[in-house]
PDB file of C-alpha atoms in Angstrom:
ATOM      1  CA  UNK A1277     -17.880  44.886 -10.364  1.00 61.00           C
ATOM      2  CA  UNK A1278     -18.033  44.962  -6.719  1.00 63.00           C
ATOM      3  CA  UNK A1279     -20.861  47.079  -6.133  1.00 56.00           C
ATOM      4  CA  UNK A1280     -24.050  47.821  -7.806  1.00 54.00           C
ATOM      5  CA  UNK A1281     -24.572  51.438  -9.657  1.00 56.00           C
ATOM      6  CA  UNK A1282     -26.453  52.747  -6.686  1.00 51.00           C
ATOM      7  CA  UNK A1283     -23.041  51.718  -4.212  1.00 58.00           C
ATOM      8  CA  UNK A1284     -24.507  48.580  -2.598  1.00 56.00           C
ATOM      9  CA  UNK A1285     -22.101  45.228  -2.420  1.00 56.00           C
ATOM     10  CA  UNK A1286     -21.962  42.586  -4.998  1.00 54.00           C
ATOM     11  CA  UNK A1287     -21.500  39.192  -3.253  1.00 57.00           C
ATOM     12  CA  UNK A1288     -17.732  37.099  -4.058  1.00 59.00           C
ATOM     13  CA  UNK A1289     -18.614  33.886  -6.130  1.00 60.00           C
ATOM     14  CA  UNK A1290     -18.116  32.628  -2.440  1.00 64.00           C
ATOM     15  CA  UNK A1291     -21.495  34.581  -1.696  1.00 60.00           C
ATOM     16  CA  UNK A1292     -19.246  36.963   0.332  1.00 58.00           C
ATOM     17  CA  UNK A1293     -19.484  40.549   1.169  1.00 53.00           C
ATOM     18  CA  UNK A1294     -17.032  43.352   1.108  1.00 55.00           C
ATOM     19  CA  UNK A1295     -18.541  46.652   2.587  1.00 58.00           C
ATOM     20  CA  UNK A1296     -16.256  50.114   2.921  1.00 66.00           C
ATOM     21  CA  UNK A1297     -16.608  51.535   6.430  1.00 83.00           C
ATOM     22  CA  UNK A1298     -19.563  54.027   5.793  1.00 89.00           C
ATOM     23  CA  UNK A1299     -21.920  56.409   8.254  1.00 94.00           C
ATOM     24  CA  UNK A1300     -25.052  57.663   7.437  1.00 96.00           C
ATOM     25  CA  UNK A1301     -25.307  61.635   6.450  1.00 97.00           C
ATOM     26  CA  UNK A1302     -27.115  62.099   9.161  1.00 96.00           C
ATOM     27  CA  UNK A1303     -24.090  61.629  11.564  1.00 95.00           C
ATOM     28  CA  UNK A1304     -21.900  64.440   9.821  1.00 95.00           C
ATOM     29  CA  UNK A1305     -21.749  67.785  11.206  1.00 94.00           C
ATOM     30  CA  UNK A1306     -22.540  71.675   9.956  1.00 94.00           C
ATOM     31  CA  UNK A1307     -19.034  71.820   7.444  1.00 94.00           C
ATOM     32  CA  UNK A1308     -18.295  68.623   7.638  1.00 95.00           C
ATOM     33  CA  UNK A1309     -17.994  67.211   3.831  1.00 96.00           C
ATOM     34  CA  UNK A1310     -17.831  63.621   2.733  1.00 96.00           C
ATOM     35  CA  UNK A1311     -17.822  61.175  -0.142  1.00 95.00           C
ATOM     36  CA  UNK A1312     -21.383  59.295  -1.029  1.00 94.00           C
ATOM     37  CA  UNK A1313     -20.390  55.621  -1.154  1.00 91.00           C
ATOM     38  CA  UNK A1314     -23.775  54.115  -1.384  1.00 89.00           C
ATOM     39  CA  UNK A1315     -27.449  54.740  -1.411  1.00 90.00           C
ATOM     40  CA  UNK A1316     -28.917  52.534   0.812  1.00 88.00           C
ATOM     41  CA  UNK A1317     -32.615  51.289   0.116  1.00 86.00           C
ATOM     42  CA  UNK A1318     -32.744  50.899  -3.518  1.00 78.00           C
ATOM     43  CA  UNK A1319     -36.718  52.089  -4.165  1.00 88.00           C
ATOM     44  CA  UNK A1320     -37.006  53.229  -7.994  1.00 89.00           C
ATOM     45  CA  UNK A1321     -38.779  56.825  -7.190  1.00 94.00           C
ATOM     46  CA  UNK A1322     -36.135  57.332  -4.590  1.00 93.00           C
ATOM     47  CA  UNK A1323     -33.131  56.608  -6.143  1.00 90.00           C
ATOM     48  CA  UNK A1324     -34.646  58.745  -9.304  1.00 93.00           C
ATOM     49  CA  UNK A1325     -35.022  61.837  -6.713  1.00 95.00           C
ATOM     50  CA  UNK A1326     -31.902  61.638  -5.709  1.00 95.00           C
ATOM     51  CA  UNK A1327     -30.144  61.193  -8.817  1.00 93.00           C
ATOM     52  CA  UNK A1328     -31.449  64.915  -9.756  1.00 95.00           C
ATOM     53  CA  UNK A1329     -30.473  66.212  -7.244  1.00 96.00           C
ATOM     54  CA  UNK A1330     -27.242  64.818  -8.049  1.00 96.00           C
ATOM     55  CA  UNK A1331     -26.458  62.965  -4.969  1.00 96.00           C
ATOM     56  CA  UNK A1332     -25.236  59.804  -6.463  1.00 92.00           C
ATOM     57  CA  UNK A1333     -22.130  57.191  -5.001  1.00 91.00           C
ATOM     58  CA  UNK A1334     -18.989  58.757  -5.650  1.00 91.00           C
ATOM     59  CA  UNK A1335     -20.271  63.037  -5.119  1.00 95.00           C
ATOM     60  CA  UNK A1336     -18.755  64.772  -2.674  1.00 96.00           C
ATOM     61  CA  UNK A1337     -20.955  66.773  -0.514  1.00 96.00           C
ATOM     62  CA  UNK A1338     -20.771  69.556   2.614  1.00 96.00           C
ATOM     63  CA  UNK A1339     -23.107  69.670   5.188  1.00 97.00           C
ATOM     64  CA  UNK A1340     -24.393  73.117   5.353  1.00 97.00           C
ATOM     65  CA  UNK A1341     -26.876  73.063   8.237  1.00 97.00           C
ATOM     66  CA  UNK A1342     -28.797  71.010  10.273  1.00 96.00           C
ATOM     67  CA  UNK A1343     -31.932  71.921  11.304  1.00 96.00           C
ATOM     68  CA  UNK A1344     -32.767  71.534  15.061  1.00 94.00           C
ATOM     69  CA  UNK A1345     -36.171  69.304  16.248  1.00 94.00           C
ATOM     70  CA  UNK A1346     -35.874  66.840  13.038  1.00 92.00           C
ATOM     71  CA  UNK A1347     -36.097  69.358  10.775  1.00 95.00           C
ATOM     72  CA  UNK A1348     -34.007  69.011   7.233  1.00 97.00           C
ATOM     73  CA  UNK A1349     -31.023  68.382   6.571  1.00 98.00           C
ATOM     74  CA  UNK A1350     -28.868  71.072   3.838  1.00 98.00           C
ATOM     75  CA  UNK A1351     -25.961  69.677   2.195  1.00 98.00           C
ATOM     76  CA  UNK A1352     -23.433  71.574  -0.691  1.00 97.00           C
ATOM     77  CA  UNK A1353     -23.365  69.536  -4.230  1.00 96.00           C
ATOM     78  CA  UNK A1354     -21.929  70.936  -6.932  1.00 93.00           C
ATOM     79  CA  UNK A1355     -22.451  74.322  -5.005  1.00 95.00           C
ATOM     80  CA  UNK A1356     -25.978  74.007  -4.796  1.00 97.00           C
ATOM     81  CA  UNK A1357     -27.651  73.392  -1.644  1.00 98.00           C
ATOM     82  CA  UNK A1358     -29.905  70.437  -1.810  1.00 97.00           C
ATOM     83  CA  UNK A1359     -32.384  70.184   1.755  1.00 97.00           C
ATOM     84  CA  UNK A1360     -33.069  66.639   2.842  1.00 97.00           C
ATOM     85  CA  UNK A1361     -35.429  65.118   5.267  1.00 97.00           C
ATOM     86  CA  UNK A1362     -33.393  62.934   7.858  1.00 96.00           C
ATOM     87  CA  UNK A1363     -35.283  59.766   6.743  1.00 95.00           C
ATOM     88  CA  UNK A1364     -33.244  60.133   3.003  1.00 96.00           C
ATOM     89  CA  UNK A1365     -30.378  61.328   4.657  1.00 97.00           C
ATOM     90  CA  UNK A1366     -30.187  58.269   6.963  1.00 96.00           C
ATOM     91  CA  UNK A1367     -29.855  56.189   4.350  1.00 94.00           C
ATOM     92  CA  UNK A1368     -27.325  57.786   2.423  1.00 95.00           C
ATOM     93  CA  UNK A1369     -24.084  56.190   3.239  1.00 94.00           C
ATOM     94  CA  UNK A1370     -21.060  58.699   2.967  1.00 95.00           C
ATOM     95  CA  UNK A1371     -17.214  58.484   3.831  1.00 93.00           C
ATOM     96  CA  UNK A1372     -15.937  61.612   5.861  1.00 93.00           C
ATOM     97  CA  UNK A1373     -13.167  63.001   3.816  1.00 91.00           C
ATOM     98  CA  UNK A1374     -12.375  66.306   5.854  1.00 71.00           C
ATOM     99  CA  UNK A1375     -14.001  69.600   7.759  1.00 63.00           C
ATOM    100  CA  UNK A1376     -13.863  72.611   6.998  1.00 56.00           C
ATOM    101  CA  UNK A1377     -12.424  75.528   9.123  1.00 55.00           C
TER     102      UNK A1377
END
């Protein structure tokens, strides 16, 4: 495999590293949806959370709203909408797939 269950790189036999291009949540938008390609801390309560929630490497999501003065952060799994403080969303790595009009 390349990458572990939770979307984090496996090193080559070489010890090297292949990474897809990835942005934290944090940097999409209100309707902008992506792909989760990785989680990126890998703490055991965390990862649990999230996993409930759904929000697991390969889920698309929408960004639903973002909350102004650090406040959470709503995002569209499944159609349910999951809030998230902007310390898990930062490390949730996504690819940008598309916005919505």
């Amino acid at each position: 495999p390349k990458t572990c269950p939770h979307g984090n790189p496996i090193p080559t036999h070489c010890g090297g590293i292949f990474e897809d291009e990835t942005e934290p949540l944090t940097s999409l938008n209100q309707k902008e949806e992506g792909i989760i390609v990785k989680i990126a801390e890998e703490e055991s309560d965390l990862l649990q959370y999230l996993a409930k929630l759904g929000l697991k490497p390969g889920t698309s999501i929408e960004v639903v709203e973002k909350a102004p003065f650090n406040g959470p952060i709503t995002v569209k799994v499944d159609e349910t909408d999951r809030a998230l403080s902007p310390k898990v969303a930062l490390i949730i790595k996504v690819k940008k797939t598309k916005r919505r009009g």
